[in-house]
CSV table of C-alpha atoms in Angstrom, one decimal:
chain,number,residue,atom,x,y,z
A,1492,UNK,CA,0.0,0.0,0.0
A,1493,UNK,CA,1.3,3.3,-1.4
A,1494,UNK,CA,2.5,6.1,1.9
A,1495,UNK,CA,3.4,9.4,2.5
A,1496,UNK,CA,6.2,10.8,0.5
A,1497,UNK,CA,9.2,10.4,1.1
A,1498,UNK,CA,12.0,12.9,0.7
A,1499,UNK,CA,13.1,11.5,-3.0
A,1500,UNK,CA,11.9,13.3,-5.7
A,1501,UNK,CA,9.2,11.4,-7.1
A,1502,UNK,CA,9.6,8.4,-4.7
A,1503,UNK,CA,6.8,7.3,-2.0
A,1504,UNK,CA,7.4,5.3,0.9
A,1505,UNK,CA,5.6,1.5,0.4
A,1506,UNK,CA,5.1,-1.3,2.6
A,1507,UNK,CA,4.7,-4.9,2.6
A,1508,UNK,CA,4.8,-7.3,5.0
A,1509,UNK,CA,6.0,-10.6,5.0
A,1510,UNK,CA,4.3,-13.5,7.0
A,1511,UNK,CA,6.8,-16.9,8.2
A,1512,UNK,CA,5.6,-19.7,10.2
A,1513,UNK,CA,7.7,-20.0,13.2
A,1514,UNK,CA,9.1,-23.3,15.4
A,1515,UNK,CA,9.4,-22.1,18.6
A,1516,UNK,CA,11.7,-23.9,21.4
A,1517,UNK,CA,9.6,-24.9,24.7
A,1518,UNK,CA,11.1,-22.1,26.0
A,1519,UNK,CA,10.3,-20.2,23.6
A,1520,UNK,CA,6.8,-21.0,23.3
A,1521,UNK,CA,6.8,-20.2,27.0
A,1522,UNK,CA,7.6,-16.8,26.4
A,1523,UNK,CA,5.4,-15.9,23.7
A,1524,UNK,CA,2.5,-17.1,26.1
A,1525,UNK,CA,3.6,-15.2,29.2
A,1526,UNK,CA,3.2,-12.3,26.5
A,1527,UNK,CA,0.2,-12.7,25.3
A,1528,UNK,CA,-1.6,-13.1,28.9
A,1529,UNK,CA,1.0,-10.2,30.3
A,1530,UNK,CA,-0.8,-8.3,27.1
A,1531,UNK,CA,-4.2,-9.0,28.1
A,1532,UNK,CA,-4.0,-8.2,31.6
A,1533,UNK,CA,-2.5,-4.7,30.7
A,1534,UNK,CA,-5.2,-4.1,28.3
A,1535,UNK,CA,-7.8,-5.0,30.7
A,1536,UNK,CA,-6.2,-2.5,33.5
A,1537,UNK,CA,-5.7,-0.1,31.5
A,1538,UNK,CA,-9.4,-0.1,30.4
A,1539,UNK,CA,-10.5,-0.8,33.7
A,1540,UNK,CA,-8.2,2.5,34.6
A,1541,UNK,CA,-9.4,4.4,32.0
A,1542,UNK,CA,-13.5,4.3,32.9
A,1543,UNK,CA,-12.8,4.6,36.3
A,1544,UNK,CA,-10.8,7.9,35.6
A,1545,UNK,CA,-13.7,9.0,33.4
A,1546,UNK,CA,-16.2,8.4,35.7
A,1547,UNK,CA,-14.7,10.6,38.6
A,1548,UNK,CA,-13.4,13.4,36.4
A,1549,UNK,CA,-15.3,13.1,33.5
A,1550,UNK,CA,-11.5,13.0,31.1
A,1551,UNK,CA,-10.3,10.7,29.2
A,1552,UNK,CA,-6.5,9.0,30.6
A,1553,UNK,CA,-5.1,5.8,29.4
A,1554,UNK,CA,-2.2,5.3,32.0
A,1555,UNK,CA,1.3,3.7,30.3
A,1556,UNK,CA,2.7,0.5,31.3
A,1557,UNK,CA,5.1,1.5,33.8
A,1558,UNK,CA,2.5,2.6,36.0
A,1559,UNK,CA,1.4,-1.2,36.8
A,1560,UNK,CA,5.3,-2.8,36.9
A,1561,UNK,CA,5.4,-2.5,40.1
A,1562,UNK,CA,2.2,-4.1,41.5
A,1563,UNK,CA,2.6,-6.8,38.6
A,1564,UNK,CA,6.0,-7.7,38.5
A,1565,UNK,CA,5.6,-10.5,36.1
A,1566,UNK,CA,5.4,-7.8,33.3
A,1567,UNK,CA,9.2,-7.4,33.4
A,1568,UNK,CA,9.6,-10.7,32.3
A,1569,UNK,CA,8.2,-10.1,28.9
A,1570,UNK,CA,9.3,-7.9,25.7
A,1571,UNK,CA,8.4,-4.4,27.2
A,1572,UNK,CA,8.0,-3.3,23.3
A,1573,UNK,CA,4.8,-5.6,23.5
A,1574,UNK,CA,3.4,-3.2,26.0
A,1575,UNK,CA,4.2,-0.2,24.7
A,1576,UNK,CA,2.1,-1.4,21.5
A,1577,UNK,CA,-0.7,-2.1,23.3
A,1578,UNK,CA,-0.6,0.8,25.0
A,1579,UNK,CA,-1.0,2.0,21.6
A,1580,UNK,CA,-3.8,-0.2,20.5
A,1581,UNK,CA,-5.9,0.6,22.8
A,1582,UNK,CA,-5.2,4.7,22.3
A,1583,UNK,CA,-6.0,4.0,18.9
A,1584,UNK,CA,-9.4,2.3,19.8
A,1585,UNK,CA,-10.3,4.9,21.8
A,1586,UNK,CA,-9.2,7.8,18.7
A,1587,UNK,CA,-11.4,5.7,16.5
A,1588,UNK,CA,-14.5,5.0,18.9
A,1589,UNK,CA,-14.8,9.3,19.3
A,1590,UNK,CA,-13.9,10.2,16.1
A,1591,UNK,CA,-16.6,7.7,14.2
A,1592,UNK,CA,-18.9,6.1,17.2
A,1593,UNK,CA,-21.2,4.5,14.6
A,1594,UNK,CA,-18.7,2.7,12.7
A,1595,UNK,CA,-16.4,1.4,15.7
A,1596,UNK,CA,-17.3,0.3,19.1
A,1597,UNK,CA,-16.1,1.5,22.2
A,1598,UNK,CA,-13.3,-0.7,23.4
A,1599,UNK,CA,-14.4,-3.7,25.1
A,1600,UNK,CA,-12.4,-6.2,27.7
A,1601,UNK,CA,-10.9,-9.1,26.8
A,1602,UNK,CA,-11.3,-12.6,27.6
A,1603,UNK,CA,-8.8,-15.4,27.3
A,1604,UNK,CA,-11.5,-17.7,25.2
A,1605,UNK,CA,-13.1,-15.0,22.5
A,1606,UNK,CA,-9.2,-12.7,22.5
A,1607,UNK,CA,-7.0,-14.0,19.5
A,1608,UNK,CA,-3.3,-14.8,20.8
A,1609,UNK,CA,-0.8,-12.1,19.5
A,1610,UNK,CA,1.6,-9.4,20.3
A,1611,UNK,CA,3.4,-6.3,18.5
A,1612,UNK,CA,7.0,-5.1,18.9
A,1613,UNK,CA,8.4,-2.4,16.8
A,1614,UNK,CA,12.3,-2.6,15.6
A,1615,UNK,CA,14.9,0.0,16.7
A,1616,UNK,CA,18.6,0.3,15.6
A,1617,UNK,CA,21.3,1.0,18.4
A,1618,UNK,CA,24.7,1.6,17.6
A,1619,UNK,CA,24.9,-2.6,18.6
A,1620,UNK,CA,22.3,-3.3,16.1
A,1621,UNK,CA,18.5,-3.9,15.5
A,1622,UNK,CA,16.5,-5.5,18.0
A,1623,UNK,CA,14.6,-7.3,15.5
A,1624,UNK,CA,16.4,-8.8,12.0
A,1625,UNK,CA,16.1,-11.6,10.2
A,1626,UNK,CA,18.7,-15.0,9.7
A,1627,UNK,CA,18.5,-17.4,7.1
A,1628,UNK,CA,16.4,-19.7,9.1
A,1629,UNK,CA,14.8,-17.6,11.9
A,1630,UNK,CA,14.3,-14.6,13.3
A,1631,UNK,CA,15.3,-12.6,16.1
A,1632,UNK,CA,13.6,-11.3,18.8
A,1633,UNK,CA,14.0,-9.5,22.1
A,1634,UNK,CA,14.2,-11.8,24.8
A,1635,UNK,CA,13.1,-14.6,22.8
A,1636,UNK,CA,16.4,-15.0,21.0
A,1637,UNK,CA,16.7,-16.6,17.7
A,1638,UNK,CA,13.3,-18.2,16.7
A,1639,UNK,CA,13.2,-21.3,14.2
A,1640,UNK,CA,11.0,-19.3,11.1
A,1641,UNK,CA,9.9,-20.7,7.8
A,1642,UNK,CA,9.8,-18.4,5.2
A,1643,UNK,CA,7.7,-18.5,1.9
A,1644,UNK,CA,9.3,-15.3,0.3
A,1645,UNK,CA,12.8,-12.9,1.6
A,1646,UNK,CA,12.7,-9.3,1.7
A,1647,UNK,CA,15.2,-7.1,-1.0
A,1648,UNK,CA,18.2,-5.8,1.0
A,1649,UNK,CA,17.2,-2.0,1.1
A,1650,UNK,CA,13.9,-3.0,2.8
A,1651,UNK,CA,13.6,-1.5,6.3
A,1652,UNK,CA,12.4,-3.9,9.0
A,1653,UNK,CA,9.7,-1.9,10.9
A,1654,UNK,CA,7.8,-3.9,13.4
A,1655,UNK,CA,7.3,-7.8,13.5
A,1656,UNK,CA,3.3,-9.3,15.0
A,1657,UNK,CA,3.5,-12.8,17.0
A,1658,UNK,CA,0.0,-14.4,16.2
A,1659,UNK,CA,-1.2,-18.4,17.6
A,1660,UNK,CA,-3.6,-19.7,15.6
A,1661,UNK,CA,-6.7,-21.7,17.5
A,1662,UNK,CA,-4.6,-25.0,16.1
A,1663,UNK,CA,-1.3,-24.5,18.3
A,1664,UNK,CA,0.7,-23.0,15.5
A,1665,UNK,CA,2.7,-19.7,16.0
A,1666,UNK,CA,3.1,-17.4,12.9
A,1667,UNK,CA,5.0,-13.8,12.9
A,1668,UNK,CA,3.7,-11.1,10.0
A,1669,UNK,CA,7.3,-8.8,9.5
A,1670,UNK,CA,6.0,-5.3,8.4
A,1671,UNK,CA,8.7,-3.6,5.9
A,1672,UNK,CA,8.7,-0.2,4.3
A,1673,UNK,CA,10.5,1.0,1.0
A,1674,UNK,CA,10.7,3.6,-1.2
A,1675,UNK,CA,9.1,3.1,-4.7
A,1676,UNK,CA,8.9,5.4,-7.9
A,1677,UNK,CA,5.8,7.1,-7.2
A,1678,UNK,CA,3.5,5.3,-10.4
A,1679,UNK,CA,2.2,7.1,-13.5
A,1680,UNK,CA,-1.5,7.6,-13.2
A,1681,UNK,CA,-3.6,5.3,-15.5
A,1682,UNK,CA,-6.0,6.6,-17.4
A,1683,UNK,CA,-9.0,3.7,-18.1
A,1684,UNK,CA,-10.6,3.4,-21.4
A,1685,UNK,CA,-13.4,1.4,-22.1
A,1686,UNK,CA,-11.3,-1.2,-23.8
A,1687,UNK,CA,-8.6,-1.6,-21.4
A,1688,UNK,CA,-11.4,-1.7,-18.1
A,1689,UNK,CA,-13.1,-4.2,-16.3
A,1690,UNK,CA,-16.5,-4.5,-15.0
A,1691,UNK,CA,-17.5,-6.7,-12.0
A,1692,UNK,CA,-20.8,-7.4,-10.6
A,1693,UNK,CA,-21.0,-9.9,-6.8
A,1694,UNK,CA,-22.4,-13.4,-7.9
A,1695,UNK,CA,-24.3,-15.6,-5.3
A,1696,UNK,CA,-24.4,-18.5,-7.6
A,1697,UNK,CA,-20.5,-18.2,-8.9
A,1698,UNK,CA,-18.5,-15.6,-7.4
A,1699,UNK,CA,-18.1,-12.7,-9.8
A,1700,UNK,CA,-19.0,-12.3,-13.5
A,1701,UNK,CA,-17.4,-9.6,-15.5
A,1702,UNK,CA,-19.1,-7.1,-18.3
A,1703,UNK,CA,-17.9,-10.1,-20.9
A,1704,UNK,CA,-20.0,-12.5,-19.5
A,1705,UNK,CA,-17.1,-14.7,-18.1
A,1706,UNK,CA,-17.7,-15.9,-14.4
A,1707,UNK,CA,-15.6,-16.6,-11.6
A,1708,UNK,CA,-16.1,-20.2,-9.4
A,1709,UNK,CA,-14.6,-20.8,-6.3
A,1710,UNK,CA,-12.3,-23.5,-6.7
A,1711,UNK,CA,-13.4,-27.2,-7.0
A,1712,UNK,CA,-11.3,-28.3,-3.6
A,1713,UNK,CA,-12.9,-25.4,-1.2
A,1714,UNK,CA,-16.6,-26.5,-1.8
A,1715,UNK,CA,-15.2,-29.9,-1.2
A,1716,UNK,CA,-13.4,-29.0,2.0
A,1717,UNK,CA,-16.8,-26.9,2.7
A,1718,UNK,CA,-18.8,-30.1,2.5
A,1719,UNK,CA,-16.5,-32.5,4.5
A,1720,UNK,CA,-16.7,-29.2,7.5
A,1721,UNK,CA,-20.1,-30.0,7.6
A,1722,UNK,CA,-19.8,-33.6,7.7
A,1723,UNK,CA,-17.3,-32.9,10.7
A,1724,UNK,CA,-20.1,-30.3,12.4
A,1725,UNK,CA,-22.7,-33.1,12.4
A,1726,UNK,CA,-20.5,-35.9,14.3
A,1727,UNK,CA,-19.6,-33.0,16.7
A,1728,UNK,CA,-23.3,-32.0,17.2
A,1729,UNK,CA,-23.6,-35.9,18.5
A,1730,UNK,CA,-21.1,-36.1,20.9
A,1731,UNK,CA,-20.7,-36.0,24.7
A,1732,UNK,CA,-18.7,-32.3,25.6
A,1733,UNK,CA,-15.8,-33.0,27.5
A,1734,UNK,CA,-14.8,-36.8,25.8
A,1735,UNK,CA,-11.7,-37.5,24.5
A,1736,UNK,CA,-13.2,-38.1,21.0
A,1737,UNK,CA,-15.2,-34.8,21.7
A,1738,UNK,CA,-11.6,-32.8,21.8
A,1739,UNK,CA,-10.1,-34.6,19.2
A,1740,UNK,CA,-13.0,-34.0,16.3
A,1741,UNK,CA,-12.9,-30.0,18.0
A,1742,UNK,CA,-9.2,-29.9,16.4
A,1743,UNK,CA,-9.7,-31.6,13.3
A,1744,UNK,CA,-12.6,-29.0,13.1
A,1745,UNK,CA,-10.5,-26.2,14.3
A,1746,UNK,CA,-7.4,-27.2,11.9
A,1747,UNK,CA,-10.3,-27.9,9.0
A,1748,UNK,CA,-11.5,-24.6,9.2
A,1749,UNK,CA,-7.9,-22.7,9.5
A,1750,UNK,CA,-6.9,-25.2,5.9
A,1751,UNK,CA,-10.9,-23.5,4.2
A,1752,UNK,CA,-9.5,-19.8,5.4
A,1753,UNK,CA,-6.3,-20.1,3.8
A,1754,UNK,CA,-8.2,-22.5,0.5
A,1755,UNK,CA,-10.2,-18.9,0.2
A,1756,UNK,CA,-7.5,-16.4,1.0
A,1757,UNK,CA,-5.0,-18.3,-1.5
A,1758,UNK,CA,-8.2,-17.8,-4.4
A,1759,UNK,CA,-8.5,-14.2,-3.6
A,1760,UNK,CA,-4.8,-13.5,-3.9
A,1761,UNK,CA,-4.4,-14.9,-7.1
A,1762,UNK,CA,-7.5,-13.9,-9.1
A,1763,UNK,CA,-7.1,-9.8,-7.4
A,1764,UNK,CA,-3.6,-10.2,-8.9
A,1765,UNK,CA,-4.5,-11.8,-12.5
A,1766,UNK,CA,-7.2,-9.2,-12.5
A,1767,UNK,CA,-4.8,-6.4,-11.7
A,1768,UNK,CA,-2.3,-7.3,-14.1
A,1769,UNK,CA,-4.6,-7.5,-16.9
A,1770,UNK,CA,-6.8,-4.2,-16.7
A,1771,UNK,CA,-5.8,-0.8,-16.7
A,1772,UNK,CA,-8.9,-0.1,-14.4
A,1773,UNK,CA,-11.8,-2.2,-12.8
A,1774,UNK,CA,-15.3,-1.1,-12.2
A,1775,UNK,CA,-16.9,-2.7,-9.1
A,1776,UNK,CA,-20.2,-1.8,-6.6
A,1777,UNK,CA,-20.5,-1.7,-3.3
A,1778,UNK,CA,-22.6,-4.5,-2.1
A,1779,UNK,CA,-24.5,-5.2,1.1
A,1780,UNK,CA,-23.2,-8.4,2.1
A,1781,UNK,CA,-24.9,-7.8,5.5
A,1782,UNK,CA,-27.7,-7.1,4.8
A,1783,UNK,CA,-27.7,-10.5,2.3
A,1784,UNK,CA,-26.6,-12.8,4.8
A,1785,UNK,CA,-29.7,-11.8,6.5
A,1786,UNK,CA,-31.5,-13.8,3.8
A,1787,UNK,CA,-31.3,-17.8,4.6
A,1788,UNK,CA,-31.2,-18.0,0.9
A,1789,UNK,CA,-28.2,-16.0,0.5
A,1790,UNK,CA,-26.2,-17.0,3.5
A,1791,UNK,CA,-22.7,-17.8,1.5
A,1792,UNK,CA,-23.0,-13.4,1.0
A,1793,UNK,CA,-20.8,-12.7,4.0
A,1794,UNK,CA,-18.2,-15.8,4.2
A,1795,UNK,CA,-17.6,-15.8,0.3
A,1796,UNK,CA,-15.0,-13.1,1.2
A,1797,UNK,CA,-16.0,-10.4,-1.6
A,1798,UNK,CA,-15.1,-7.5,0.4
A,1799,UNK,CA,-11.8,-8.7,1.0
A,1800,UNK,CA,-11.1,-9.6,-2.9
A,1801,UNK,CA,-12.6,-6.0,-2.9
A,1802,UNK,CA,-9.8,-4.8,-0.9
A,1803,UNK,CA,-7.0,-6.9,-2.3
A,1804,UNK,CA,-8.2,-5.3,-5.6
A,1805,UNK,CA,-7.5,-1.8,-4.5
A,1806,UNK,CA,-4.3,-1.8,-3.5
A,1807,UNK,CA,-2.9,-3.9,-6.0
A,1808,UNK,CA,-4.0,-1.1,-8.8
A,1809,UNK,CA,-2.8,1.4,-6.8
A,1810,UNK,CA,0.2,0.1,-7.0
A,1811,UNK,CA,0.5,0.7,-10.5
A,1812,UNK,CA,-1.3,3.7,-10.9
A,1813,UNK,CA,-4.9,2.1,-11.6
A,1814,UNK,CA,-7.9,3.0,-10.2
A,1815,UNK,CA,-10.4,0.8,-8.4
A,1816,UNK,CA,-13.9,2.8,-9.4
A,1817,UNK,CA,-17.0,1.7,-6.8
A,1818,UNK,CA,-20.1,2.9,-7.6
A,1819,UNK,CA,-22.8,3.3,-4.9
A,1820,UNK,CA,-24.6,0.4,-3.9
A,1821,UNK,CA,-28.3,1.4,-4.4
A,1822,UNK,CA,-27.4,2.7,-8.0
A,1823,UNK,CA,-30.2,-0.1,-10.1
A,1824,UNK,CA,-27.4,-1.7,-12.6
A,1825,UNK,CA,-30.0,-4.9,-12.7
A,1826,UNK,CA,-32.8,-2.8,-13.4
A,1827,UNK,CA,-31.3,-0.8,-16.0
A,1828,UNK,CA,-30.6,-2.1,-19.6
A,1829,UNK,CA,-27.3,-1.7,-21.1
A,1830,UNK,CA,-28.3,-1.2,-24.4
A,1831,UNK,CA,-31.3,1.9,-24.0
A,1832,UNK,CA,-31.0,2.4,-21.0
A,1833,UNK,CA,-34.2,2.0,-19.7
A,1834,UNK,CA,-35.1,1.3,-16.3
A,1835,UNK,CA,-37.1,-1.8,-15.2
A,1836,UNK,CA,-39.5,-1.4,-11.6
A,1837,UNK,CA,-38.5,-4.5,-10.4
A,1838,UNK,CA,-36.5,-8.0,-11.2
A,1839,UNK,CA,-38.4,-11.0,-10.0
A,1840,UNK,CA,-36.2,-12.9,-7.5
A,1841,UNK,CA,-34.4,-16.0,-9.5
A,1842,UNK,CA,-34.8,-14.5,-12.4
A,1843,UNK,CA,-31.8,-14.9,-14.8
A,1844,UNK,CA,-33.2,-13.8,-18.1
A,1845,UNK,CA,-35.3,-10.8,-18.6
A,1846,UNK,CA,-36.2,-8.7,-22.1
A,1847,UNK,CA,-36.0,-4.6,-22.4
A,1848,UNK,CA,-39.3,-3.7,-22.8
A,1849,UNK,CA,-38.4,-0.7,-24.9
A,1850,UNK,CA,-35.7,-2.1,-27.1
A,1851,UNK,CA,-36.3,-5.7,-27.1
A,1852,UNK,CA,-32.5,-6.4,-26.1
A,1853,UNK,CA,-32.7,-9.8,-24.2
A,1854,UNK,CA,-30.4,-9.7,-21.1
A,1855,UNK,CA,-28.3,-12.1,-18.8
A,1856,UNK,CA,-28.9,-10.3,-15.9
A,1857,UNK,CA,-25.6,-10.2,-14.2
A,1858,UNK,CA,-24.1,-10.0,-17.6
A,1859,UNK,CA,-26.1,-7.0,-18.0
A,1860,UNK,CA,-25.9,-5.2,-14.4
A,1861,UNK,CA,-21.7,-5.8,-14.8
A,1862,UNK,CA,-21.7,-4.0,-18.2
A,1863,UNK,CA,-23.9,-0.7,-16.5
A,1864,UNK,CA,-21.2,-1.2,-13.3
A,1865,UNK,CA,-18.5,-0.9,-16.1
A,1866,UNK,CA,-20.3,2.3,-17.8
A,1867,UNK,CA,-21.1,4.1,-14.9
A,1868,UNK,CA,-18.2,3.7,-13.3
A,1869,UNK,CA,-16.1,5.2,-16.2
A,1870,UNK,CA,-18.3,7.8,-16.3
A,1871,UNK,CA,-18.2,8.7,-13.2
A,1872,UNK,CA,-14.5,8.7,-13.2
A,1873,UNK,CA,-14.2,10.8,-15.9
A,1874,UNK,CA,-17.1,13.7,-14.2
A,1875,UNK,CA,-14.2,13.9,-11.3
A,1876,UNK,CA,-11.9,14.1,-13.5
A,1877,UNK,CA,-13.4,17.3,-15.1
């Protein structure tokens, strides 16, 4: 994702981060869990601090981390970096909760069972070194030492190591995402054509289909992994809480459900990326997911991960100068023929195939709706533009 400028002529700052699986020692392991409670009991006093100080003076205080040392000595024993970040965290939570209270919630405690493992520590270079760098097999890390890492892809050599995030998935295994930043050539801005853009429109029954008519599907092996999840939900459903065979089918369900996440994050990579590559702009709506899912009939809406394809979409143009142009959700691209550009009153739910009653054009209806997304959109880049 494209920054703030840096001080090279035509140069911005970028960064990328890079995520290893890591193979901690006992000892290590030890550590990284003393960290993640020492993490959670400092955001929970510090919250707890916070209302309380709010309540008798009516201003808002977040005390720091050295303030509860002393009465909880066992926080020395961890990575005080990890503090300080969520310290941080919860600052920003707080920033976020005044500044927009309808679209983020005030902060809330945390609880060991609903509270996803993982801790932040931010790199600094001393005239000894960094306290964070990477070897060819590990990585390390204050107090932790040299950690055993796995890594699918190495950073380039002017890349500056910023902050590194310890994370333990619900399956036992420990994963670090490296943050690095770089300065890039700042891209020449795109300009889209109508030849050289893209038009998307949200699919329940496939997962996309373009202004060409081409669709998108899932692949074959994540409905497959889908299905055998629910298999594994209905033995689960019969068995006694508590059993030995109760705990063993939770983590086959547990690691089954971590292997579906990465199945779908894998597709969305690749397709945002061929996408990206191949248009010099792409034309997309925004789409109420939530209020789909809603529906019984259209319950795949929120989990099919469209926002995050969304997402992966936009940065990926923007790093080559491309824009991502999102029209308004309640704009009626079904409705609306491509051709004439006459508006329909309504589309009969399931209906595929529908016929312009002024011009006779018979349309494929998400065919059609992606081609208006494409139209619109261009026209609407092209009015800022102006």
């Amino acid at each position: 994702m494209a920054g703030k400028a840096s001080r090279a002529e035509g140069q911005v700052i970028q960064y990328t981060t890079i995520k290893a699986r890591l193979y901690p020692t006992p000892a290590q392991a030890e550590l990284f869990e003393k960290t993640f409670g020492c993490c959670r009991y400092l955001w929970n006093q510090m919250l707890a601090d916070e209302q309380r100080f709010y309540w008798e003076t009516g201003a808002h205080f977040i005390p720091t981390p050295a303030k509860y040392k002393k009465g909880a000595p066992f926080l020395t024993e961890v990575d005080n970096q990890a503090l300080i970040q969520e310290h941080n965290r919860l600052s920003q939570a707080f920033r976020q909760f005044f500044k927009n209270p309808e679209s983020f919630r005030h902060p809330n405690f945390k609880r060991k069972k609903d509270d996803r493992d993982s801790f932040t520590a931010c790199n600094h270079v001393f005239e000894s070194g960094p306290t964070i760098y990477t070897t060819r097999d590990g990585i390390r890390m204050t107090k932790a030492g040299i950690v055993k890492a796995k890594f699918t892809r190495r950073p380039q050599a002017w890349w500056k190591l910023k902050r590194i995030t310890v994370e333990k998935t619900r399956t036992g295994k420990y994963f670090c995402c490296i943050l690095y930043e770089y300065p890039v050539k700042q891209p020449e801005p795109v300009i889209p054509a109508a030849e050289t853009a893209a038009g998307l429109k949200y699919s329940m029954g496939h997962f996309y289909v373009d202004d060409q008519g081409r669709v998108a599907d899932p692949p074959r092996w994540l409905q497959q992994s889908q299905e055998k999840l629910v298999r594994v939900q209905r033995r689960l459903a019969r068995m006694e809480p508590g059993s030995r065979n109760y705990e063993e089918a939770v983590r086959k369900y547990r690691l089954l459900h971590e292997h579906i996440a990465n199945q779908r994050r894998d597709f969305l990579h690749k397709e945002s990326s061929r996408i990206a590559n191949s248009w010099n702009a792409v034309c997309m709506r925004e789409e109420a997911l939530q209020e789909m899912s809603r529906d019984p009939m259209r319950g795949r809406a929120a989990g099919a991960g469209y926002r995050t394809f969304q997402e992966m979409l936009r940065y990926k143009l923007e790093r080559q100068g491309k824009p991502l142009l999102l029209l308004d959700r309640y704009v009626p691209v079904t409705r609306t023929c491509c051709i004439c550009g006459a508006v329909r009153e309504a589309v009969r739910c399931g209906e595929n195939v529908w016929t312009c009653g002024a011009c006779g054009t018979v349309h494929q209806r998400e065919t059609n709706a992606a081609r208006n997304i494409k139209s619109l959109g261009l026209a609407q880049y092209f009015r800022a533009d102006a």
